[in-house]
JSON list of C-alpha atoms in Angstrom, two decimals:
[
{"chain": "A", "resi": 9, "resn": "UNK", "atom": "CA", "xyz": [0.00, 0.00, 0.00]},
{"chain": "A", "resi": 10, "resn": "UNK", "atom": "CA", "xyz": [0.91, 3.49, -0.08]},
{"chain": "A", "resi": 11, "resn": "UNK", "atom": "CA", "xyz": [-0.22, 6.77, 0.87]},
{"chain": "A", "resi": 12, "resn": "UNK", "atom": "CA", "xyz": [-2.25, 8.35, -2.26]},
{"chain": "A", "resi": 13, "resn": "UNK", "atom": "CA", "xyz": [-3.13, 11.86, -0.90]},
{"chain": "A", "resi": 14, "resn": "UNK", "atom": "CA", "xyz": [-2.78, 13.73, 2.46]},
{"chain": "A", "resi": 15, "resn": "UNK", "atom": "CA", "xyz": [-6.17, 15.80, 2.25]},
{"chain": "A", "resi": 16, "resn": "UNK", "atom": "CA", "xyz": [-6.78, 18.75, 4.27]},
{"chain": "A", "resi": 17, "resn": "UNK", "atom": "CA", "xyz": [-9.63, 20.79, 5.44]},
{"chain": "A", "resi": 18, "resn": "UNK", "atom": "CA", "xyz": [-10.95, 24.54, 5.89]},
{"chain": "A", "resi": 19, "resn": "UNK", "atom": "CA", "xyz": [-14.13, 25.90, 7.29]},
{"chain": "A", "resi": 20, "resn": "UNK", "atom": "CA", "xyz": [-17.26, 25.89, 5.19]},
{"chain": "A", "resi": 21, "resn": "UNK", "atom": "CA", "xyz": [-20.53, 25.39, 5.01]},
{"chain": "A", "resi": 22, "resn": "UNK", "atom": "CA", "xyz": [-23.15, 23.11, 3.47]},
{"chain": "A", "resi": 23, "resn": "UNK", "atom": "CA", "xyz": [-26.78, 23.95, 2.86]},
{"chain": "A", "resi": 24, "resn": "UNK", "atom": "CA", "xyz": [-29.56, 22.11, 5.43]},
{"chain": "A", "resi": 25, "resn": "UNK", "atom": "CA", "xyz": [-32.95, 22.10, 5.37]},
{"chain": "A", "resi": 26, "resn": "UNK", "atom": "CA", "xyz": [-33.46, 25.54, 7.06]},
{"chain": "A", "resi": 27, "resn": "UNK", "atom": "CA", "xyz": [-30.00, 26.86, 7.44]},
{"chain": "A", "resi": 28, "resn": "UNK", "atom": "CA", "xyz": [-26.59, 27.04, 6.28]},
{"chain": "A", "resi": 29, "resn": "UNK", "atom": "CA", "xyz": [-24.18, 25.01, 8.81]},
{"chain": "A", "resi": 30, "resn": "UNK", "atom": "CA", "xyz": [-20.03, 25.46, 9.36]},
{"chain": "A", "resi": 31, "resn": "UNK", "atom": "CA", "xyz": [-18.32, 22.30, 8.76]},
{"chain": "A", "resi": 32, "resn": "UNK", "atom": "CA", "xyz": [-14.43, 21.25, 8.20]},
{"chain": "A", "resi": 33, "resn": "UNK", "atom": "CA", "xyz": [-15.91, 18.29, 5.51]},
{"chain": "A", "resi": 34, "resn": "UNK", "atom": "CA", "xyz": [-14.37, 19.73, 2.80]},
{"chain": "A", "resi": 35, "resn": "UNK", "atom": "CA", "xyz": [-10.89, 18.68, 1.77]},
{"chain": "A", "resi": 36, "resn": "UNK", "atom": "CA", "xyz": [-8.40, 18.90, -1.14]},
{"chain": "A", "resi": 37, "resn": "UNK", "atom": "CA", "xyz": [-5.33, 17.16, -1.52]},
{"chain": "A", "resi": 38, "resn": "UNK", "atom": "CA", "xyz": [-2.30, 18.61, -0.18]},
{"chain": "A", "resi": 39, "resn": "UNK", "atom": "CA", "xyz": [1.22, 19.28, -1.82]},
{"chain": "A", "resi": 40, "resn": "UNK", "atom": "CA", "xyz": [4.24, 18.41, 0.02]},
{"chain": "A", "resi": 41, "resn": "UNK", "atom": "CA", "xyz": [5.32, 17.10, 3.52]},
{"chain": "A", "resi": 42, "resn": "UNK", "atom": "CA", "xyz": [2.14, 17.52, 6.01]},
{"chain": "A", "resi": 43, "resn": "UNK", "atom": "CA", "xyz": [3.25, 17.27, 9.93]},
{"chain": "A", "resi": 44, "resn": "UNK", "atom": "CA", "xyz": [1.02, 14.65, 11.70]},
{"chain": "A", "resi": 45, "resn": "UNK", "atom": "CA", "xyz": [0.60, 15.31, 15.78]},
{"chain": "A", "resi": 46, "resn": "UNK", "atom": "CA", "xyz": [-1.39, 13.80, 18.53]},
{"chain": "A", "resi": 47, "resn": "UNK", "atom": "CA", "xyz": [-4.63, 15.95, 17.57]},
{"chain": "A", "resi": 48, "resn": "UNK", "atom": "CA", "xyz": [-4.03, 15.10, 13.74]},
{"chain": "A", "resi": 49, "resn": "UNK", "atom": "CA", "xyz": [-2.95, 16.93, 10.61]},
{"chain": "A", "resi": 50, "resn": "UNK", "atom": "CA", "xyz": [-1.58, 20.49, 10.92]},
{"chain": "A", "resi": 51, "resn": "UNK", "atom": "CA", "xyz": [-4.42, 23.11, 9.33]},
{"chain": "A", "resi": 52, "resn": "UNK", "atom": "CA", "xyz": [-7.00, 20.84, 9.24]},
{"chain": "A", "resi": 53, "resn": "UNK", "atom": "CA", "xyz": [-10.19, 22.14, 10.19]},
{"chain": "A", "resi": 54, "resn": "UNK", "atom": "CA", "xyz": [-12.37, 20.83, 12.69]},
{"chain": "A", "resi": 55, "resn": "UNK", "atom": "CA", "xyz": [-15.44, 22.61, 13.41]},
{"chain": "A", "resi": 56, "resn": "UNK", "atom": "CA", "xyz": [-17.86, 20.20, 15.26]},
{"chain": "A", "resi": 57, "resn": "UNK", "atom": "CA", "xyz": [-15.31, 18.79, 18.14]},
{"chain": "A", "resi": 58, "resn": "UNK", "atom": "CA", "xyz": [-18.53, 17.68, 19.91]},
{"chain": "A", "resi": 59, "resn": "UNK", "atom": "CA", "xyz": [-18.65, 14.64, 17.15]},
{"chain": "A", "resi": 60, "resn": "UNK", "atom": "CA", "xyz": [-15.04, 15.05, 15.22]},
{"chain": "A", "resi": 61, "resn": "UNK", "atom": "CA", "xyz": [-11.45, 15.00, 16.26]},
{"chain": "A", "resi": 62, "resn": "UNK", "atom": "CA", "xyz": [-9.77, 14.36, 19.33]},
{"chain": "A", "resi": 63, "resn": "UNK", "atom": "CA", "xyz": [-6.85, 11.99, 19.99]},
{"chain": "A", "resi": 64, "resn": "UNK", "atom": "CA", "xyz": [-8.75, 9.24, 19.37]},
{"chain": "A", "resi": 65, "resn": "UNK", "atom": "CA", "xyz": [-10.41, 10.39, 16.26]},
{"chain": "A", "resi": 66, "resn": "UNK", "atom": "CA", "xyz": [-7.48, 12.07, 15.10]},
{"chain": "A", "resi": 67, "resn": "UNK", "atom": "CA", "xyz": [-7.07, 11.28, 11.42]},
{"chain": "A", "resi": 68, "resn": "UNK", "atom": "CA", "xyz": [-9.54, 9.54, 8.93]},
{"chain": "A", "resi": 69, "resn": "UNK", "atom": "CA", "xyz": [-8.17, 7.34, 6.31]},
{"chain": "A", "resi": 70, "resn": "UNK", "atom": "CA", "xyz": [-10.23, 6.43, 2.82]},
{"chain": "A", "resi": 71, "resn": "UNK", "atom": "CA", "xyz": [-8.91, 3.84, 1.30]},
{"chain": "A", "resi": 72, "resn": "UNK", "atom": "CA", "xyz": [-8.55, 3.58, -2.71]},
{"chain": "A", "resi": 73, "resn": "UNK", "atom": "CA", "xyz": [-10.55, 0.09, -2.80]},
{"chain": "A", "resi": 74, "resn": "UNK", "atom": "CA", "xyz": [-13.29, 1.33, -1.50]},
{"chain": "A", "resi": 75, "resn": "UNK", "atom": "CA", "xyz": [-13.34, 4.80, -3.37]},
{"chain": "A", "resi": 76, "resn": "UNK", "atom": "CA", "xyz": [-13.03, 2.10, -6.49]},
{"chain": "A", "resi": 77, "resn": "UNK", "atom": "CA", "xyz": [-16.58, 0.46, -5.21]},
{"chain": "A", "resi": 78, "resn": "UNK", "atom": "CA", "xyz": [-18.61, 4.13, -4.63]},
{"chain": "A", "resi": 79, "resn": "UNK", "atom": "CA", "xyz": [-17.19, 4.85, -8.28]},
{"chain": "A", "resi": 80, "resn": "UNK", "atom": "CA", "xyz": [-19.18, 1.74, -9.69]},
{"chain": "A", "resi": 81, "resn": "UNK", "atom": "CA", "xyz": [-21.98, 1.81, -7.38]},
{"chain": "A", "resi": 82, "resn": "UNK", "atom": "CA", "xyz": [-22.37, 6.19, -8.09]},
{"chain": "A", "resi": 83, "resn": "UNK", "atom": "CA", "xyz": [-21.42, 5.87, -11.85]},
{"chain": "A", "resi": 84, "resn": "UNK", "atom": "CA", "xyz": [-19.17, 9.22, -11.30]},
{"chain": "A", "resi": 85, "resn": "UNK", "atom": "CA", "xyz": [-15.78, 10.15, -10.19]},
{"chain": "A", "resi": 86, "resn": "UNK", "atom": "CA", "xyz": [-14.60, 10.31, -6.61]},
{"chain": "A", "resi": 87, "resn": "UNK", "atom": "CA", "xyz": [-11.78, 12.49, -5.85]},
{"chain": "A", "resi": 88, "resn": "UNK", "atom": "CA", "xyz": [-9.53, 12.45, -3.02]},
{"chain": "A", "resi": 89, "resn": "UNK", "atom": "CA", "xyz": [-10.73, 13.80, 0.06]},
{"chain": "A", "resi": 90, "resn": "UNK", "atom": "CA", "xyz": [-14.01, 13.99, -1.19]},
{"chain": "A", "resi": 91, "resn": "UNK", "atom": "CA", "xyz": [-15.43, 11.70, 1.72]},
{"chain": "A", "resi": 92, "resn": "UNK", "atom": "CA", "xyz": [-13.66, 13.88, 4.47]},
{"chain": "A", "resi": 93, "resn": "UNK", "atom": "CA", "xyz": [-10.65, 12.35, 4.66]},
{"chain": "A", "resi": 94, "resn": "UNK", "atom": "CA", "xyz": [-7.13, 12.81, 6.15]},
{"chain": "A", "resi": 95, "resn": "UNK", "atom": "CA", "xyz": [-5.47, 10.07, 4.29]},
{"chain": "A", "resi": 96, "resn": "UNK", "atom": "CA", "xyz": [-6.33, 8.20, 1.03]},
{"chain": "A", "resi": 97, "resn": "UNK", "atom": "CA", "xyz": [-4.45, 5.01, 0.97]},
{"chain": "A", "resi": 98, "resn": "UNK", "atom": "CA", "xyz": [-4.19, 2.57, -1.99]},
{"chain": "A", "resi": 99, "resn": "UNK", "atom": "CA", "xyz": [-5.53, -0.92, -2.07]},
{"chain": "A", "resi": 100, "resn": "UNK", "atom": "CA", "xyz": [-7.01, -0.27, 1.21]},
{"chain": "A", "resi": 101, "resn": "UNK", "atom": "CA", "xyz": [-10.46, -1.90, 1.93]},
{"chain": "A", "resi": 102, "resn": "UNK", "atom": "CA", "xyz": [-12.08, -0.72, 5.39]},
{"chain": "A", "resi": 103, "resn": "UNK", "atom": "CA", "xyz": [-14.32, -3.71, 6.02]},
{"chain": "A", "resi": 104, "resn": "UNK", "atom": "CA", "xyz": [-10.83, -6.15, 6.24]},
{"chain": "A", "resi": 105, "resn": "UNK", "atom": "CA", "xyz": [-9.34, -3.95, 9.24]},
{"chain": "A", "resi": 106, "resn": "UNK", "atom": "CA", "xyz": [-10.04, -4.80, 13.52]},
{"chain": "A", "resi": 107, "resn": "UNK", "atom": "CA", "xyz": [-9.92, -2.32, 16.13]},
{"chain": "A", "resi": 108, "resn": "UNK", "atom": "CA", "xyz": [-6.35, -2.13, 17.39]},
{"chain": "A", "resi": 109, "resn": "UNK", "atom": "CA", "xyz": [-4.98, -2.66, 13.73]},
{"chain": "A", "resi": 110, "resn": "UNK", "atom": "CA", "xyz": [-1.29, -0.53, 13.18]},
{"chain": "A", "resi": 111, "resn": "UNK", "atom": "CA", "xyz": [-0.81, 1.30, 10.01]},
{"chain": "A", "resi": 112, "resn": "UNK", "atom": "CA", "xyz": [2.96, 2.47, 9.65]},
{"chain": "A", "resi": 113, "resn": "UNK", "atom": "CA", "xyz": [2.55, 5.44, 7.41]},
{"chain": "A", "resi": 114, "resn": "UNK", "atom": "CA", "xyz": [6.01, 6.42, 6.31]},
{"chain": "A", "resi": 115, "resn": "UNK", "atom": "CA", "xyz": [7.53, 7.58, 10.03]},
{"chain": "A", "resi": 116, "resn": "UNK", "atom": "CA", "xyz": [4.14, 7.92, 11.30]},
{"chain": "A", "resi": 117, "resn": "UNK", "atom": "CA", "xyz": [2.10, 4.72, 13.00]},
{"chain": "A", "resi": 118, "resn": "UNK", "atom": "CA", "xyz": [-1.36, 4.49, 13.41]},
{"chain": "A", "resi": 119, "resn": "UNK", "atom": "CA", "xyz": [-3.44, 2.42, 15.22]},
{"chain": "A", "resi": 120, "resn": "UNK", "atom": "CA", "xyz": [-7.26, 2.14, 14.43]},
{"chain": "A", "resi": 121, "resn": "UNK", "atom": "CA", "xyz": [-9.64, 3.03, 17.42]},
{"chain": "A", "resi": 122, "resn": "UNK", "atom": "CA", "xyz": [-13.31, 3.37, 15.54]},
{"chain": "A", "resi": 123, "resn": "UNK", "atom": "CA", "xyz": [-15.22, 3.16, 11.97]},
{"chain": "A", "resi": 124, "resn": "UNK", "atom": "CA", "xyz": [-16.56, 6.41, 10.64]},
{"chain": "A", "resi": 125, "resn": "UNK", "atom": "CA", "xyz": [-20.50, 6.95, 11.83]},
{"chain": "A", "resi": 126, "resn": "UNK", "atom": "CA", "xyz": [-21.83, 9.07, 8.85]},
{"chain": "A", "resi": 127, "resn": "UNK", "atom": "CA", "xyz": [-24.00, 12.04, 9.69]},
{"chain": "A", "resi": 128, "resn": "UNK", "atom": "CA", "xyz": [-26.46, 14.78, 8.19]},
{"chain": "A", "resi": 129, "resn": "UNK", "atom": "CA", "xyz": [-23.34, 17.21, 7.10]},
{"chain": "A", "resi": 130, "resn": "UNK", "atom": "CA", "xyz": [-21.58, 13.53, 5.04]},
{"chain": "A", "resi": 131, "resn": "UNK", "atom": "CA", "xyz": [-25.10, 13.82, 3.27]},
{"chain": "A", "resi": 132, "resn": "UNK", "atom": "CA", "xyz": [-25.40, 17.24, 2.13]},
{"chain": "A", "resi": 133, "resn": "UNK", "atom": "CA", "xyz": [-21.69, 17.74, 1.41]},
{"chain": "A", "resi": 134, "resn": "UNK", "atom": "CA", "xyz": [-22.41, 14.75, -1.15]},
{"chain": "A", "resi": 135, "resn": "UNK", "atom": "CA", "xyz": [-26.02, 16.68, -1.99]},
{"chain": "A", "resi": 136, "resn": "UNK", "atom": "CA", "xyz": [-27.74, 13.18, -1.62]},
{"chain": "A", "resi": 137, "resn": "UNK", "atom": "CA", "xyz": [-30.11, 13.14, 1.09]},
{"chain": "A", "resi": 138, "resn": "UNK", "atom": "CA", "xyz": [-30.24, 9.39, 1.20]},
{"chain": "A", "resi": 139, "resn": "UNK", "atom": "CA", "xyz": [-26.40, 8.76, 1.33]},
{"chain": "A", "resi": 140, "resn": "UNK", "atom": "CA", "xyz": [-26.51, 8.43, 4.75]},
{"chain": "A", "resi": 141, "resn": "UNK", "atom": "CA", "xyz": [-28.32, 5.37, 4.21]},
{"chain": "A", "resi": 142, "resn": "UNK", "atom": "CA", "xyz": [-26.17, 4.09, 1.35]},
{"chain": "A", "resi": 143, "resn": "UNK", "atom": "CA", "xyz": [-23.51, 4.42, 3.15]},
{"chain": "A", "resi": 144, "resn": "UNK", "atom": "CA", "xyz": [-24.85, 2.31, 6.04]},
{"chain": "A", "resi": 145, "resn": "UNK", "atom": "CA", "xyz": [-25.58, 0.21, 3.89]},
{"chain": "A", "resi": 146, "resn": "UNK", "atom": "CA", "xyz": [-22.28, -0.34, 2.17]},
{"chain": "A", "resi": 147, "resn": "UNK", "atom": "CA", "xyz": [-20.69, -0.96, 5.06]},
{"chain": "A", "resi": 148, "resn": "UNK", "atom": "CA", "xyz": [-17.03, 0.57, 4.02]},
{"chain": "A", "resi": 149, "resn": "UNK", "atom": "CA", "xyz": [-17.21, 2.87, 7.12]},
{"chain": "A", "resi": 150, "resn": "UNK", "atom": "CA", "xyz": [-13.15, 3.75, 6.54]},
{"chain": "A", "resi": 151, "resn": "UNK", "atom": "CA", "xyz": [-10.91, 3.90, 9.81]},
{"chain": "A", "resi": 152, "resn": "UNK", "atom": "CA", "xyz": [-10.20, 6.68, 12.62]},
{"chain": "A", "resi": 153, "resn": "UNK", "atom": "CA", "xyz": [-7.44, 6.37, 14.31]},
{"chain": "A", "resi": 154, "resn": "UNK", "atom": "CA", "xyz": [-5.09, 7.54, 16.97]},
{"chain": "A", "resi": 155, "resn": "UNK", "atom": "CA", "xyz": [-1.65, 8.69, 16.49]},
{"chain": "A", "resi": 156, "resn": "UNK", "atom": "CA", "xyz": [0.98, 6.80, 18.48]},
{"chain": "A", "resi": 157, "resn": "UNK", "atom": "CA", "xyz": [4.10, 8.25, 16.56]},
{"chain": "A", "resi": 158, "resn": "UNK", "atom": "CA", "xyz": [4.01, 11.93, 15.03]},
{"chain": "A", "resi": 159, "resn": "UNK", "atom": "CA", "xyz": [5.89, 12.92, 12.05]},
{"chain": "A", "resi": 160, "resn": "UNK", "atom": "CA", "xyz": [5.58, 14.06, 8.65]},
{"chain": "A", "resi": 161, "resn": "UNK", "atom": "CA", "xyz": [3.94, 12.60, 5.76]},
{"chain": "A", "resi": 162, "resn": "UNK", "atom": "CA", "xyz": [3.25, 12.93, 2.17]},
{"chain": "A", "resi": 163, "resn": "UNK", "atom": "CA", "xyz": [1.74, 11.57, -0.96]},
{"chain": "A", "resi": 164, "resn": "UNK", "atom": "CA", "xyz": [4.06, 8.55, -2.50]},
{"chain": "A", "resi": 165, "resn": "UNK", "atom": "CA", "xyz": [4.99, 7.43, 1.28]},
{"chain": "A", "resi": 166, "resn": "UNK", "atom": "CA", "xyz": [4.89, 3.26, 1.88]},
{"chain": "A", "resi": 167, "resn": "UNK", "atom": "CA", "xyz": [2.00, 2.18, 3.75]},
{"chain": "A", "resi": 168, "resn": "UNK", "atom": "CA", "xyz": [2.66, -1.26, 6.36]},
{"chain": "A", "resi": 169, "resn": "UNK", "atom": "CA", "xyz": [-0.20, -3.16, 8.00]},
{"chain": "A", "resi": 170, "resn": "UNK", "atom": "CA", "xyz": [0.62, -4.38, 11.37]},
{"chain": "A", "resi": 171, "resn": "UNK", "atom": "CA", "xyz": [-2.06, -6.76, 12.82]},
{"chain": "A", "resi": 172, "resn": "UNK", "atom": "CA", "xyz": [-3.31, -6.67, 16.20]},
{"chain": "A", "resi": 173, "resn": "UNK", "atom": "CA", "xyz": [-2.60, -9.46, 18.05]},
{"chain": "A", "resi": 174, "resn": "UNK", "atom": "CA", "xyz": [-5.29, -9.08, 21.14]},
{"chain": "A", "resi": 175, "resn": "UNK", "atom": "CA", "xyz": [-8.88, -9.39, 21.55]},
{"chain": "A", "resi": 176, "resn": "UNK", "atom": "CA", "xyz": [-10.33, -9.29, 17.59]},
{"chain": "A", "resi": 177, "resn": "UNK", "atom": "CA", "xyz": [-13.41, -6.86, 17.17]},
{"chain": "A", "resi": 178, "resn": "UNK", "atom": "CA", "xyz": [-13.82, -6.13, 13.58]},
{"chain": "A", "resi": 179, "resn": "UNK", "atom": "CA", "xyz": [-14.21, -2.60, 12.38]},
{"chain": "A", "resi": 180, "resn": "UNK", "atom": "CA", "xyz": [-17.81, -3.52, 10.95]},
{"chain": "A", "resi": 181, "resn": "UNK", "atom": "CA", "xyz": [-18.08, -5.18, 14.41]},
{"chain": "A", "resi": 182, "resn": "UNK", "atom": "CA", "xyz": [-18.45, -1.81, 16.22]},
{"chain": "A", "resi": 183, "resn": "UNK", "atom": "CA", "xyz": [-19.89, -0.63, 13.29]},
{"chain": "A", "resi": 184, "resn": "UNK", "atom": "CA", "xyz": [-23.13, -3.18, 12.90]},
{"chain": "A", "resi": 185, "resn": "UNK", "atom": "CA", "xyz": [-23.09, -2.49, 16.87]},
{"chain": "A", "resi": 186, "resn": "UNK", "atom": "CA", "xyz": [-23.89, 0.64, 16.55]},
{"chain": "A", "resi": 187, "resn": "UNK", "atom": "CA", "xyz": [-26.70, 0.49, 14.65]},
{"chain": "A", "resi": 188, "resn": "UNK", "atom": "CA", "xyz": [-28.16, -2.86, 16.45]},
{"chain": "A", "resi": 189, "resn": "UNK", "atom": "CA", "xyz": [-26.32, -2.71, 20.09]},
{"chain": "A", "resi": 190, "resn": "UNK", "atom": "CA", "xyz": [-25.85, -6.35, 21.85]},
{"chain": "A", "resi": 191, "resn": "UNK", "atom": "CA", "xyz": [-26.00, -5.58, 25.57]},
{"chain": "A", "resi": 192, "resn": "UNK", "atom": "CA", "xyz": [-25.03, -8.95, 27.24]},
{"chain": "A", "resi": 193, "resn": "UNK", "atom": "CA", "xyz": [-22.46, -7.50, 29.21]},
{"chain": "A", "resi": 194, "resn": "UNK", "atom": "CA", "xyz": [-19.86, -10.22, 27.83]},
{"chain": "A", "resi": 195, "resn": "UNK", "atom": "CA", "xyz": [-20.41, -8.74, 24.27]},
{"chain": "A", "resi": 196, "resn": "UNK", "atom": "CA", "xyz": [-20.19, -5.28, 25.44]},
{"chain": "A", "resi": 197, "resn": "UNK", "atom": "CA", "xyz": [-16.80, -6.51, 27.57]},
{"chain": "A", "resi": 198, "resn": "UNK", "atom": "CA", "xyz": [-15.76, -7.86, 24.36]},
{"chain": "A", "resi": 199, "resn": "UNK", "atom": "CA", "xyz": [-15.68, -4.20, 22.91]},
{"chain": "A", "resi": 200, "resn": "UNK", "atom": "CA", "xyz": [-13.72, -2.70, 26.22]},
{"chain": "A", "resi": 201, "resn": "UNK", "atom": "CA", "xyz": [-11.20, -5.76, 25.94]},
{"chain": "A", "resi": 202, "resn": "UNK", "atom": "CA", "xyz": [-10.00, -3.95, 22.52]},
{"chain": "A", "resi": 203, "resn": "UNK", "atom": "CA", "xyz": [-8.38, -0.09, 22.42]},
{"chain": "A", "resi": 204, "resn": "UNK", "atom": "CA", "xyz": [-11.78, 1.28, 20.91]},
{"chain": "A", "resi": 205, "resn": "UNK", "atom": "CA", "xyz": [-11.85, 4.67, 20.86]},
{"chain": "A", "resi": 206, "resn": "UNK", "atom": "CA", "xyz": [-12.70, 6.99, 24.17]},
{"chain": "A", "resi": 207, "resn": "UNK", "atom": "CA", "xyz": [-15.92, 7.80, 23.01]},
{"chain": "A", "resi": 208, "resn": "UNK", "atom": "CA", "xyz": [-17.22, 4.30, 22.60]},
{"chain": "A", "resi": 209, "resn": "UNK", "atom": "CA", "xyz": [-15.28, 2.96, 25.42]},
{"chain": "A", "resi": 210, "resn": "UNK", "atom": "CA", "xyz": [-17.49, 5.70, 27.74]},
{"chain": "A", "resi": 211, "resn": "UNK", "atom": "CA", "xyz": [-20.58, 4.01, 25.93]},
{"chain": "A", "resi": 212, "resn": "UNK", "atom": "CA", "xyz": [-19.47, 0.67, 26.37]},
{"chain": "A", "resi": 213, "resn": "UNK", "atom": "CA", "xyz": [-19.03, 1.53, 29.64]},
{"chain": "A", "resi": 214, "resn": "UNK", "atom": "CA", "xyz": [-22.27, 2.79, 30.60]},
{"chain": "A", "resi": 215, "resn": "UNK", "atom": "CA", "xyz": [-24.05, 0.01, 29.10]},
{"chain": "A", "resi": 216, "resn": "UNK", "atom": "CA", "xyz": [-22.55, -2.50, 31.23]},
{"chain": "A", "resi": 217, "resn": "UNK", "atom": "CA", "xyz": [-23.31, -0.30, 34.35]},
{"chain": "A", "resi": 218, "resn": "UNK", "atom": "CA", "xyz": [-26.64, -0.57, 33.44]},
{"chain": "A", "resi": 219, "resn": "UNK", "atom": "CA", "xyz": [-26.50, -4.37, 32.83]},
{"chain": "A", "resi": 220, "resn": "UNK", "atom": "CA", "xyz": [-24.51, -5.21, 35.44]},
{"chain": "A", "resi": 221, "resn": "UNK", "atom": "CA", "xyz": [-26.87, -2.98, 38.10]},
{"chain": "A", "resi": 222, "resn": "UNK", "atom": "CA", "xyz": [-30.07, -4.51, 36.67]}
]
């Protein structure tokens, strides 16, 4: 694999029903080095750091394979960064990758922590009100992930896959889980048992409260 495009962000806006709202969705491809840190790529944009961002959710990677599928499925072109984006990697197919998962990207490592949840703002920035539901449905989510080594990065860099060797939850694990949540508290364990990102793990975590206080 390697890395395809370092894409990054500034404010905007995209048209909803009643009003006009700010969002960091919109990205273009970089040129040159881009410095990688715990919080993710320098300039990016992140508007809504309720829902986007933070050291767990630090950079987004789009992989090339499934760009490849949303160009047949869409009948149009896809360009880089189009989906949001930090990082669009070749070859790379989102469904194939667990939680915990290392991507050595150039100097920089990576370790996957949650799928991508698509919201309202994916939908109009694509100006398809139903591709929130195709892209449930397609179930090629893409990967957040957490930084472990900063550095600098750009297009042309080598791309290595380093599996996780612990507990195995899937990335469309979490992700099916979110949409149909299992709470027998040794399924929700399962999910704490891997490095999920903070935001789940508080979820997670709440969920077995309530089981385990029933």
């Amino acid at each position: 694999m390697k890395l395809l495009s370092v894409n990054i962000g500034k404010e905007g806006t995209v048209q909803r029903k009643l009003y006009r709202e700010k969002t960091g969705i919109f990205k273009i491809p970089a040129e040159g080095a881009v410095q990688i840190g715990k919080l993710g790529l320098d300039r990016d944009v992140i508007v809504s750091e309720k829902h986007h961002g933070g050291v767990d959710q630090a950079i987004y990677i789009y992989g090339d394979a499934d760009y490849a599928w949303w160009r047949n499925e869409l009948g149009r072109e896809l360009t880089p960064g189009i989906f949001g984006e930090n990082l669009t990697i070749s070859e790379l197919e989102s469904a194939t990758f667990a939680i915990g998962d290392i991507l050595h990207v150039g100097k920089v490592v990576l370790q996957v922590t949650s799928p991508r949840i698509p919201c309202k703002t994916f939908s109009a920035r694509m100006e398809d009100a139903q591709f929130v539901k195709k892209f449930r449905a397609a179930e090629r989510p893409g990967l957040y992930c957490r930084v472990l080594k900063e550095g600098s990065v750009q297009a042309g860099d080598p791309v290595h896959l380093e599996r996780y060797e612990g507990e195995i939850v899937t990335l469309l694990d979490v992700y099916r889980d979110h949409y149909a949540p299992d709470f027998r508290a040794e399924s929700i364990q399962r999910f704490l048992d891997a490095p999920i990102a903070i935001r789940m793990r508080k979820e997670k975590e709440a969920q077995l409260e309530k089981v385990i206080g029933r």
